[in-house]
Short mmCIF file of C-alpha atoms in Angstrom, two decimals:
data_model
loop_
_atom_site.label_atom_id
_atom_site.label_comp_id
_atom_site.label_asym_id
_atom_site.label_seq_id
_atom_site.Cartn_x
_atom_site.Cartn_y
_atom_site.Cartn_z
CA MET A 523 168.75 206.23 32.68
CA ALA A 524 166.71 208.64 34.74
CA SER A 525 168.29 212.06 34.81
CA ASN A 526 169.01 213.22 38.29
CA ALA A 527 171.04 216.17 37.12
CA ALA A 528 169.34 219.54 37.29
CA VAL A 529 167.84 220.64 34.02
CA PRO A 530 169.36 223.77 32.52
CA PHE A 531 167.69 227.02 33.48
CA TRP A 532 166.04 227.50 30.14
CA ARG A 533 164.49 224.08 30.09
CA ALA A 534 163.12 224.68 33.55
CA ALA A 535 161.63 227.95 32.30
CA GLY A 536 159.67 226.10 29.65
CA MET A 537 161.79 226.91 26.61
CA THR A 538 162.80 224.39 24.06
CA TYR A 539 166.30 224.15 22.73
CA ILE A 540 165.13 225.90 19.60
CA THR A 541 163.97 228.98 21.48
CA TYR A 542 167.20 228.98 23.45
CA SER A 543 169.39 228.84 20.35
CA ASN A 544 167.31 231.52 18.66
CA ILE A 545 167.80 233.88 21.55
CA CYS A 546 171.53 233.18 21.54
CA ALA A 547 171.64 233.78 17.79
CA ASN A 548 169.78 237.03 18.23
CA LEU A 549 172.34 238.14 20.80
CA VAL A 550 175.14 237.34 18.40
CA ARG A 551 173.43 239.25 15.62
CA ASN A 552 173.07 242.26 17.84
CA CYS A 553 176.80 242.27 18.39
CA LEU A 554 177.47 243.12 14.77
CA LYS A 555 178.30 246.60 13.59
CA GLU A 556 176.28 248.53 11.08
CA PRO A 557 175.52 247.96 8.19
CA TYR A 558 175.91 244.22 8.69
CA LYS A 559 173.70 244.40 11.72
CA ALA A 560 170.69 245.67 9.77
CA GLU A 561 171.28 242.99 7.14
CA ALA A 562 171.47 240.27 9.72
CA LEU A 563 168.38 241.46 11.51
CA THR A 564 166.36 241.22 8.32
CA ARG A 565 167.13 237.53 8.44
CA GLU A 566 165.19 237.30 11.63
CA LYS A 567 161.79 238.41 10.47
CA VAL A 568 159.05 236.01 11.43
CA HIS A 569 155.66 236.01 9.80
CA PHE A 570 153.15 233.22 9.58
CA SER A 571 149.59 232.52 10.55
CA ILE A 572 148.78 229.39 12.49
CA ALA A 573 145.38 227.92 13.28
CA THR A 574 144.68 225.03 15.61
CA TRP A 575 141.94 222.63 14.61
CA ASN A 576 139.57 220.94 16.99
CA ASP A 577 137.42 218.13 15.70
CA GLY A 578 137.57 219.30 12.15
CA LYS A 579 136.87 222.93 12.91
CA PRO A 580 139.53 225.58 12.70
CA GLU A 581 139.76 228.16 15.38
CA LYS A 582 140.65 231.72 14.70
CA PRO A 583 144.12 231.86 13.21
CA VAL A 584 146.83 233.51 15.21
CA LEU A 585 149.18 235.72 13.27
CA ARG A 586 152.68 235.36 14.57
CA SER A 587 154.57 238.28 13.23
CA ASP A 588 157.09 238.78 15.96
CA THR A 589 160.79 238.52 16.37
CA PRO A 590 161.94 235.55 18.34
CA GLU A 591 162.97 237.63 21.30
CA ASP A 592 159.50 237.34 22.77
CA MET B 6 131.97 249.32 -61.82
CA ALA B 7 133.55 246.11 -60.68
CA MET B 8 136.74 248.04 -59.98
CA ALA B 9 134.92 250.50 -57.77
CA ALA B 10 133.39 247.64 -55.89
CA LEU B 11 136.78 246.03 -55.42
CA ARG B 12 138.22 249.27 -54.14
CA ARG B 13 135.42 249.51 -51.65
CA GLU B 14 136.21 245.95 -50.74
CA GLY B 15 139.83 246.86 -49.98
CA ARG B 16 138.73 249.69 -47.74
CA ARG B 17 136.49 247.43 -45.77
CA PHE B 18 139.23 245.99 -43.64
CA ALA B 19 140.89 249.21 -42.59
CA PRO B 20 138.31 250.76 -40.28
CA LEU B 21 136.81 247.64 -38.90
CA LEU B 22 134.08 249.11 -36.83
CA SER B 23 133.00 251.90 -39.16
CA PRO B 24 129.24 251.89 -39.65
CA ARG B 25 129.47 253.47 -43.10
CA PRO B 26 126.65 252.03 -45.14
CA ILE B 27 128.32 250.92 -48.34
CA ALA B 28 125.93 249.95 -51.07
CA GLY B 29 125.58 246.24 -51.30
CA VAL B 30 127.73 245.62 -48.27
CA ARG B 31 125.98 245.24 -45.01
CA SER B 32 128.42 244.67 -42.27
CA SER B 33 126.74 242.43 -39.87
CA LEU B 34 127.98 241.57 -36.47
CA VAL B 35 126.39 238.20 -36.69
CA SER B 36 128.80 235.45 -35.83
CA GLU B 37 129.64 232.89 -38.41
CA GLU B 38 127.98 230.10 -36.43
CA ASP B 39 124.42 231.39 -36.63
CA ALA B 40 123.88 232.76 -40.12
CA PRO B 41 120.29 233.89 -40.37
CA PHE B 42 118.53 234.69 -43.51
CA GLY B 43 119.92 237.66 -45.35
CA THR B 44 123.45 237.95 -44.01
CA ARG B 45 125.82 239.33 -46.42
CA SER B 46 129.23 239.14 -44.78
CA ILE B 47 130.73 236.79 -42.26
CA SER B 48 132.26 238.53 -39.29
CA THR B 49 135.74 237.76 -38.17
CA GLN B 50 135.22 239.68 -34.96
CA VAL B 51 134.70 236.65 -32.80
CA VAL B 52 137.87 234.94 -33.93
CA ARG B 53 139.78 238.18 -33.62
CA ASN B 54 138.67 238.62 -30.03
CA ARG B 55 139.69 235.12 -29.17
CA MET B 56 143.08 235.65 -30.74
CA LYS B 57 143.59 238.82 -28.74
CA SER B 58 142.79 237.16 -25.45
CA VAL B 59 144.92 234.10 -26.18
CA ARG B 60 147.80 236.36 -27.11
CA ASN B 61 147.47 238.22 -23.82
CA ILE B 62 147.42 235.00 -21.87
CA GLN B 63 150.53 233.87 -23.68
CA LYS B 64 152.33 237.05 -22.70
CA ILE B 65 151.28 236.71 -19.09
CA THR B 66 152.38 233.12 -18.78
CA LYS B 67 155.69 233.94 -20.42
CA ALA B 68 156.23 236.70 -17.89
CA MET B 69 155.33 234.38 -15.02
CA LYS B 70 157.83 231.88 -16.30
CA MET B 71 160.60 234.50 -16.30
CA VAL B 72 159.72 235.57 -12.79
CA ALA B 73 159.72 231.98 -11.57
CA ALA B 74 163.07 231.33 -13.26
CA SER B 75 164.69 234.27 -11.52
CA LYS B 76 163.23 233.35 -8.14
CA LEU B 77 164.34 229.77 -8.67
CA ARG B 78 167.95 230.74 -9.10
CA ALA B 79 168.04 232.63 -5.82
CA ILE B 80 166.29 230.08 -3.70
CA GLN B 81 168.03 227.06 -5.20
CA VAL B 82 171.34 228.26 -3.83
CA ARG B 83 169.84 228.59 -0.37
CA ALA B 84 168.21 225.19 -0.49
CA GLU B 85 171.43 223.49 -1.49
CA ASN B 86 173.32 225.28 1.25
CA SER B 87 170.77 224.26 3.83
CA ARG B 88 171.27 220.59 3.07
CA GLY B 89 174.37 220.71 5.22
CA MET B 90 172.25 221.36 8.28
CA TRP B 91 170.60 218.00 8.58
CA GLN B 92 173.32 215.80 7.19
CA PRO B 93 175.21 215.59 10.50
CA PHE B 94 172.00 214.54 12.18
CA THR B 95 171.44 211.76 9.75
CA ALA B 96 175.03 210.69 10.20
CA LEU B 97 174.55 210.60 13.95
CA LEU B 98 171.03 209.42 14.44
CA GLY B 99 170.20 207.71 11.17
CA ASP B 100 166.98 208.07 9.24
CA THR B 101 164.53 205.33 10.05
CA PRO B 102 161.38 205.65 8.00
CA SER B 103 160.27 202.17 8.90
CA VAL B 104 160.09 202.73 12.62
CA ASP B 105 156.88 201.49 14.14
CA VAL B 106 155.32 204.00 16.48
CA LYS B 107 151.96 204.67 17.97
CA LYS B 108 151.60 208.37 17.32
CA ASN B 109 152.53 209.61 13.92
CA VAL B 110 152.24 213.21 12.94
CA ILE B 111 152.49 213.95 9.24
CA VAL B 112 153.78 217.42 8.41
CA THR B 113 152.76 218.20 4.85
CA ILE B 114 154.50 221.10 3.17
CA SER B 115 152.85 222.82 0.25
CA SER B 116 152.66 226.22 -1.36
CA ASP B 117 150.27 229.06 -0.75
CA LYS B 118 149.98 230.11 -4.35
CA GLY B 119 148.72 228.07 -7.24
CA LEU B 120 149.66 227.65 -10.90
CA CYS B 121 152.59 225.49 -9.94
CA GLY B 122 151.81 222.22 -11.63
CA GLY B 123 151.10 219.07 -9.68
CA ILE B 124 153.52 219.25 -6.78
CA ASN B 125 150.93 220.01 -4.15
CA SER B 126 148.71 217.19 -5.32
CA THR B 127 151.57 214.71 -5.13
CA SER B 128 152.42 215.83 -1.62
CA VAL B 129 148.84 215.37 -0.50
CA LYS B 130 148.62 212.00 -2.23
CA ILE B 131 151.72 210.75 -0.43
CA SER B 132 150.44 212.11 2.87
CA LYS B 133 147.16 210.30 2.49
CA ALA B 134 148.93 207.09 1.53
CA LEU B 135 151.17 207.42 4.55
CA HIS B 136 148.17 208.01 6.72
CA LYS B 137 146.58 204.81 5.49
CA LEU B 138 149.81 202.91 5.85
CA SER B 139 150.43 203.97 9.40
CA SER B 140 146.94 203.53 10.72
CA GLY B 141 146.01 200.47 12.64
CA PRO B 142 144.85 199.37 16.05
CA GLU B 143 146.08 201.71 18.78
CA LYS B 144 147.85 203.85 16.25
CA GLU B 145 147.08 207.44 15.65
CA THR B 146 148.02 209.58 12.69
CA LYS B 147 147.43 213.29 12.49
CA TYR B 148 148.27 216.09 10.09
CA VAL B 149 150.04 219.38 10.43
CA VAL B 150 149.56 221.29 7.21
CA LEU B 151 151.80 224.07 5.92
CA GLY B 152 150.41 226.02 3.02
CA GLU B 153 146.99 226.78 1.65
CA LYS B 154 146.95 224.32 -1.22
CA ALA B 155 147.37 221.19 0.85
CA LYS B 156 144.90 222.50 3.39
CA ALA B 157 142.25 222.89 0.73
CA GLN B 158 142.77 219.32 -0.43
CA LEU B 159 143.04 217.69 2.97
CA VAL B 160 140.06 219.48 4.42
CA ARG B 161 137.84 217.63 2.01
CA ASP B 162 138.19 214.22 3.54
CA SER B 163 140.55 214.32 6.50
CA LYS B 164 139.13 217.20 8.47
CA LYS B 165 139.14 215.39 11.77
CA ASP B 166 142.77 214.47 11.55
CA ILE B 167 144.19 217.94 11.14
CA LEU B 168 145.92 219.39 14.15
CA LEU B 169 147.40 222.63 12.87
CA THR B 170 147.39 224.60 9.67
CA ILE B 171 149.95 227.23 8.86
CA SER B 172 149.84 229.77 6.07
CA GLU B 173 151.45 233.00 4.88
CA LEU B 174 154.84 231.51 5.38
CA GLN B 175 156.44 233.09 2.34
CA LYS B 176 155.43 236.67 2.95
CA ASN B 177 158.97 237.54 3.95
CA PRO B 178 161.90 235.71 2.45
CA LEU B 179 162.32 232.38 4.16
CA ASN B 180 164.78 232.37 6.99
CA TYR B 181 165.79 229.95 9.67
CA THR B 182 164.36 231.99 12.53
CA GLN B 183 160.88 231.88 11.09
CA VAL B 184 160.95 228.17 10.49
CA SER B 185 162.40 227.51 13.89
CA VAL B 186 159.66 229.51 15.60
CA LEU B 187 157.20 227.45 13.60
CA ALA B 188 158.94 224.24 14.65
CA ASP B 189 158.77 225.40 18.22
CA ASP B 190 155.03 226.00 17.92
CA ILE B 191 154.54 222.56 16.46
CA LEU B 192 156.60 220.92 19.18
CA LYS B 193 154.67 222.69 21.88
CA ASN B 194 151.24 221.91 20.54
CA VAL B 195 151.64 218.43 19.21
CA GLU B 196 152.26 215.13 20.89
CA PHE B 197 154.14 212.75 18.73
CA ASP B 198 156.27 209.67 18.70
CA ALA B 199 157.47 210.26 15.19
CA LEU B 200 157.18 213.21 12.87
CA ARG B 201 157.03 212.57 9.17
CA ILE B 202 157.81 215.58 7.04
CA ILE B 203 156.57 215.32 3.45
CA PHE B 204 157.97 217.75 0.93
CA ASN B 205 159.12 217.91 -2.68
CA LYS B 206 162.84 217.60 -2.87
CA PHE B 207 164.46 219.57 -5.63
CA HIS B 208 166.71 217.47 -7.82
CA SER B 209 166.68 219.55 -10.96
CA VAL B 210 164.51 222.04 -12.78
CA VAL B 211 162.37 219.30 -14.23
CA SER B 212 162.45 216.76 -11.44
CA PHE B 213 161.03 217.25 -7.97
CA LEU B 214 160.43 214.08 -6.06
CA PRO B 215 158.21 213.83 -3.01
CA THR B 216 160.36 212.90 -0.06
CA MET B 217 159.69 211.93 3.50
CA SER B 218 161.95 212.73 6.44
CA THR B 219 161.43 211.11 9.79
CA ILE B 220 162.15 212.71 13.14
CA LEU B 221 161.78 210.59 16.22
CA SER B 222 160.92 211.83 19.63
CA PRO B 223 163.59 211.35 22.32
CA GLU B 224 161.69 208.53 23.98
CA ILE B 225 161.52 206.58 20.76
CA ILE B 226 165.19 207.21 20.15
CA GLU B 227 165.90 205.62 23.51
CA ARG B 228 163.71 202.70 22.63
CA GLU B 229 165.36 202.20 19.27
CA ALA B 230 168.79 202.60 20.79
CA GLU B 231 168.15 199.53 22.87
CA ALA B 232 167.28 197.65 19.72
CA GLY B 233 170.75 198.28 18.35
CA GLY B 234 171.79 199.63 15.03
CA LYS B 235 172.99 203.13 14.50
CA LEU B 236 171.22 204.53 17.49
CA GLY B 237 172.69 201.85 19.67
CA GLU B 238 176.13 203.25 19.00
CA LEU B 239 175.21 206.49 20.71
CA ASP B 240 176.44 205.06 23.96
CA SER B 241 179.96 204.96 22.65
CA TYR B 242 180.02 208.78 22.56
CA GLU B 243 181.43 210.59 25.53
CA ILE B 244 179.26 213.32 26.96
CA GLU B 245 180.95 216.46 28.15
CA GLY B 246 179.38 218.99 30.40
CA GLY B 247 176.84 218.33 33.04
CA GLU B 248 174.08 216.99 30.85
CA THR B 249 172.72 213.53 30.72
CA LYS B 250 172.17 211.51 27.60
CA ALA B 251 168.42 212.02 27.80
CA GLU B 252 168.91 215.77 27.99
CA ILE B 253 171.19 215.80 25.01
CA LEU B 254 168.87 213.56 23.02
CA GLN B 255 166.00 215.91 23.65
CA ASN B 256 168.01 218.94 22.56
CA LEU B 257 169.22 217.10 19.51
CA ALA B 258 165.75 215.92 18.55
CA GLU B 259 164.36 219.43 18.75
CA PHE B 260 167.20 220.94 16.82
CA GLN B 261 167.04 218.16 14.25
CA PHE B 262 163.38 218.87 13.67
CA SER B 263 164.07 222.55 13.20
CA CYS B 264 166.91 221.95 10.74
CA VAL B 265 165.08 219.32 8.74
CA LEU B 266 161.97 221.49 8.57
CA PHE B 267 164.03 224.44 7.36
CA ASN B 268 165.58 222.40 4.60
CA ALA B 269 162.23 220.89 3.69
CA VAL B 270 160.56 224.28 3.43
CA LEU B 271 163.37 225.63 1.24
CA GLU B 272 163.39 222.59 -1.02
CA ASN B 273 159.64 222.75 -1.41
CA ALA B 274 159.83 226.44 -2.28
CA THR B 275 162.49 225.67 -4.91
CA SER B 276 160.38 222.86 -6.32
CA GLU B 277 157.40 225.20 -6.40
CA GLN B 278 159.27 227.72 -8.52
CA GLY B 279 160.59 225.02 -10.81
CA ALA B 280 157.15 223.50 -11.24
CA ARG B 281 155.66 226.89 -11.91
CA MET B 282 158.30 227.53 -14.56
CA SER B 283 157.51 224.35 -16.42
CA ALA B 284 153.76 224.80 -16.02
CA MET B 285 153.88 228.32 -17.40
CA ASP B 286 156.19 227.19 -20.17
CA SER B 287 153.80 224.50 -21.35
CA SER B 288 150.94 226.95 -20.98
CA SER B 289 152.67 229.47 -23.27
CA ARG B 290 153.35 226.74 -25.77
CA ASN B 291 149.73 225.65 -25.75
CA ALA B 292 148.63 229.24 -26.18
CA GLY B 293 150.97 229.53 -29.16
CA GLU B 294 149.48 226.44 -30.77
CA MET B 295 145.98 227.68 -30.11
CA LEU B 296 146.94 230.98 -31.70
CA ASP B 297 148.19 229.16 -34.81
CA ARG B 298 144.93 227.26 -35.15
CA LEU B 299 142.91 230.41 -34.64
CA THR B 300 144.96 232.24 -37.25
CA LEU B 301 144.16 229.55 -39.78
CA THR B 302 140.48 229.75 -38.95
CA TYR B 303 140.64 233.53 -39.19
CA ASN B 304 142.23 233.43 -42.61
CA ARG B 305 139.74 230.90 -43.88
CA THR B 306 136.86 232.98 -42.63
CA ARG B 307 138.30 236.13 -44.11
CA GLN B 308 138.89 234.55 -47.49
CA ALA B 309 135.43 233.02 -47.51
CA SER B 310 133.85 236.39 -46.85
CA ILE B 311 135.92 238.03 -49.59
CA THR B 312 134.84 235.34 -52.02
CA THR B 313 131.22 235.81 -51.04
CA GLU B 314 131.51 239.54 -51.58
CA LEU B 315 133.05 239.07 -55.00
CA ILE B 316 130.41 236.61 -56.08
CA GLU B 317 127.63 238.92 -55.03
CA ILE B 318 129.15 241.90 -56.72
CA ILE B 319 129.89 240.11 -59.92
CA SER B 320 126.54 238.42 -60.07
CA GLY B 321 124.90 241.74 -59.31
CA ALA B 322 126.87 243.36 -62.11
CA SER B 323 126.08 240.65 -64.56
CA ALA B 324 122.40 240.82 -63.63
CA LEU B 325 122.43 244.53 -64.47
CA GLU B 326 124.08 243.96 -67.80
CA GLY B 327 122.10 241.00 -68.80
#
């Protein structure tokens, strides 16, 4: 069942479905009026620190404290 | 004369640290354990200090229990609401923990903070058991660790098998966006045939059971679909829009991972608060019991020293008379 259909633009740009749906959700949240908009945008805060490990040694952890628009 | 001595005796306990030299009474700060030659009174200072510190600890653990109880209420509601996110996926794709794949990635979820009982240890134990179970010729099992506590335990003997470690997840209140960005990071950095998420599912305030959720990669879903069963029925669904089945399966697998991870993180956070509540509760109770035992010791010591004082005074008085 090889797919001959063209992949959607976001998949071709390297995004996963998760990133795509997050961006869509962010757009929807931005459509709200105040004060609900500020409330909804607090639900979008991202903060975690991730470190990749190579052969049992951790590299420097990367702090991801961004909103998913990036 | 005896009366005066007894009055002095009564005054002795009011200002405890007064260095007033009272005739015949030498307040020594020698502890009751080592009683060298010439001590006149046994000090209750040591026991008193212990009682003070145990009492403080009891207050602190009680406060921690209250805090955990209030946090539990809030996050329990969210965890139960998030269960609806993965249930449609399980209805559609089934949950196949017994699938046999070459590349397993175990996602272990734990807490960053301690004092929460044994939940992190049980998660790590199950992860290690799963690792052993799913290792074999041509099979590969790796770890992705969320939370400091599991990282500390896994680093000790499975350092080479760790792919990613994530921490500081609970700095802001947990939300779906954060977990989905995390899921995205994991998907981009990790090659897998099957993802096993290990977390503590919250059943009630006293029961949190370690649970495993399995997410298959789209290729494996295809493979299992050919084998029949629930996944084989996927063909009976009609696909609208211009996407192929493989496309849709990939989208679904990614979204399923994100939803299941979100629920797992919330359930683990709820279990963490519940475990902390019960741990702090038993700690306060133990502190209370310790305090009772120390109070008895204190009273015994105090009465013994009073008796010693009396004996000395009376024998001193009778020596003077006689």
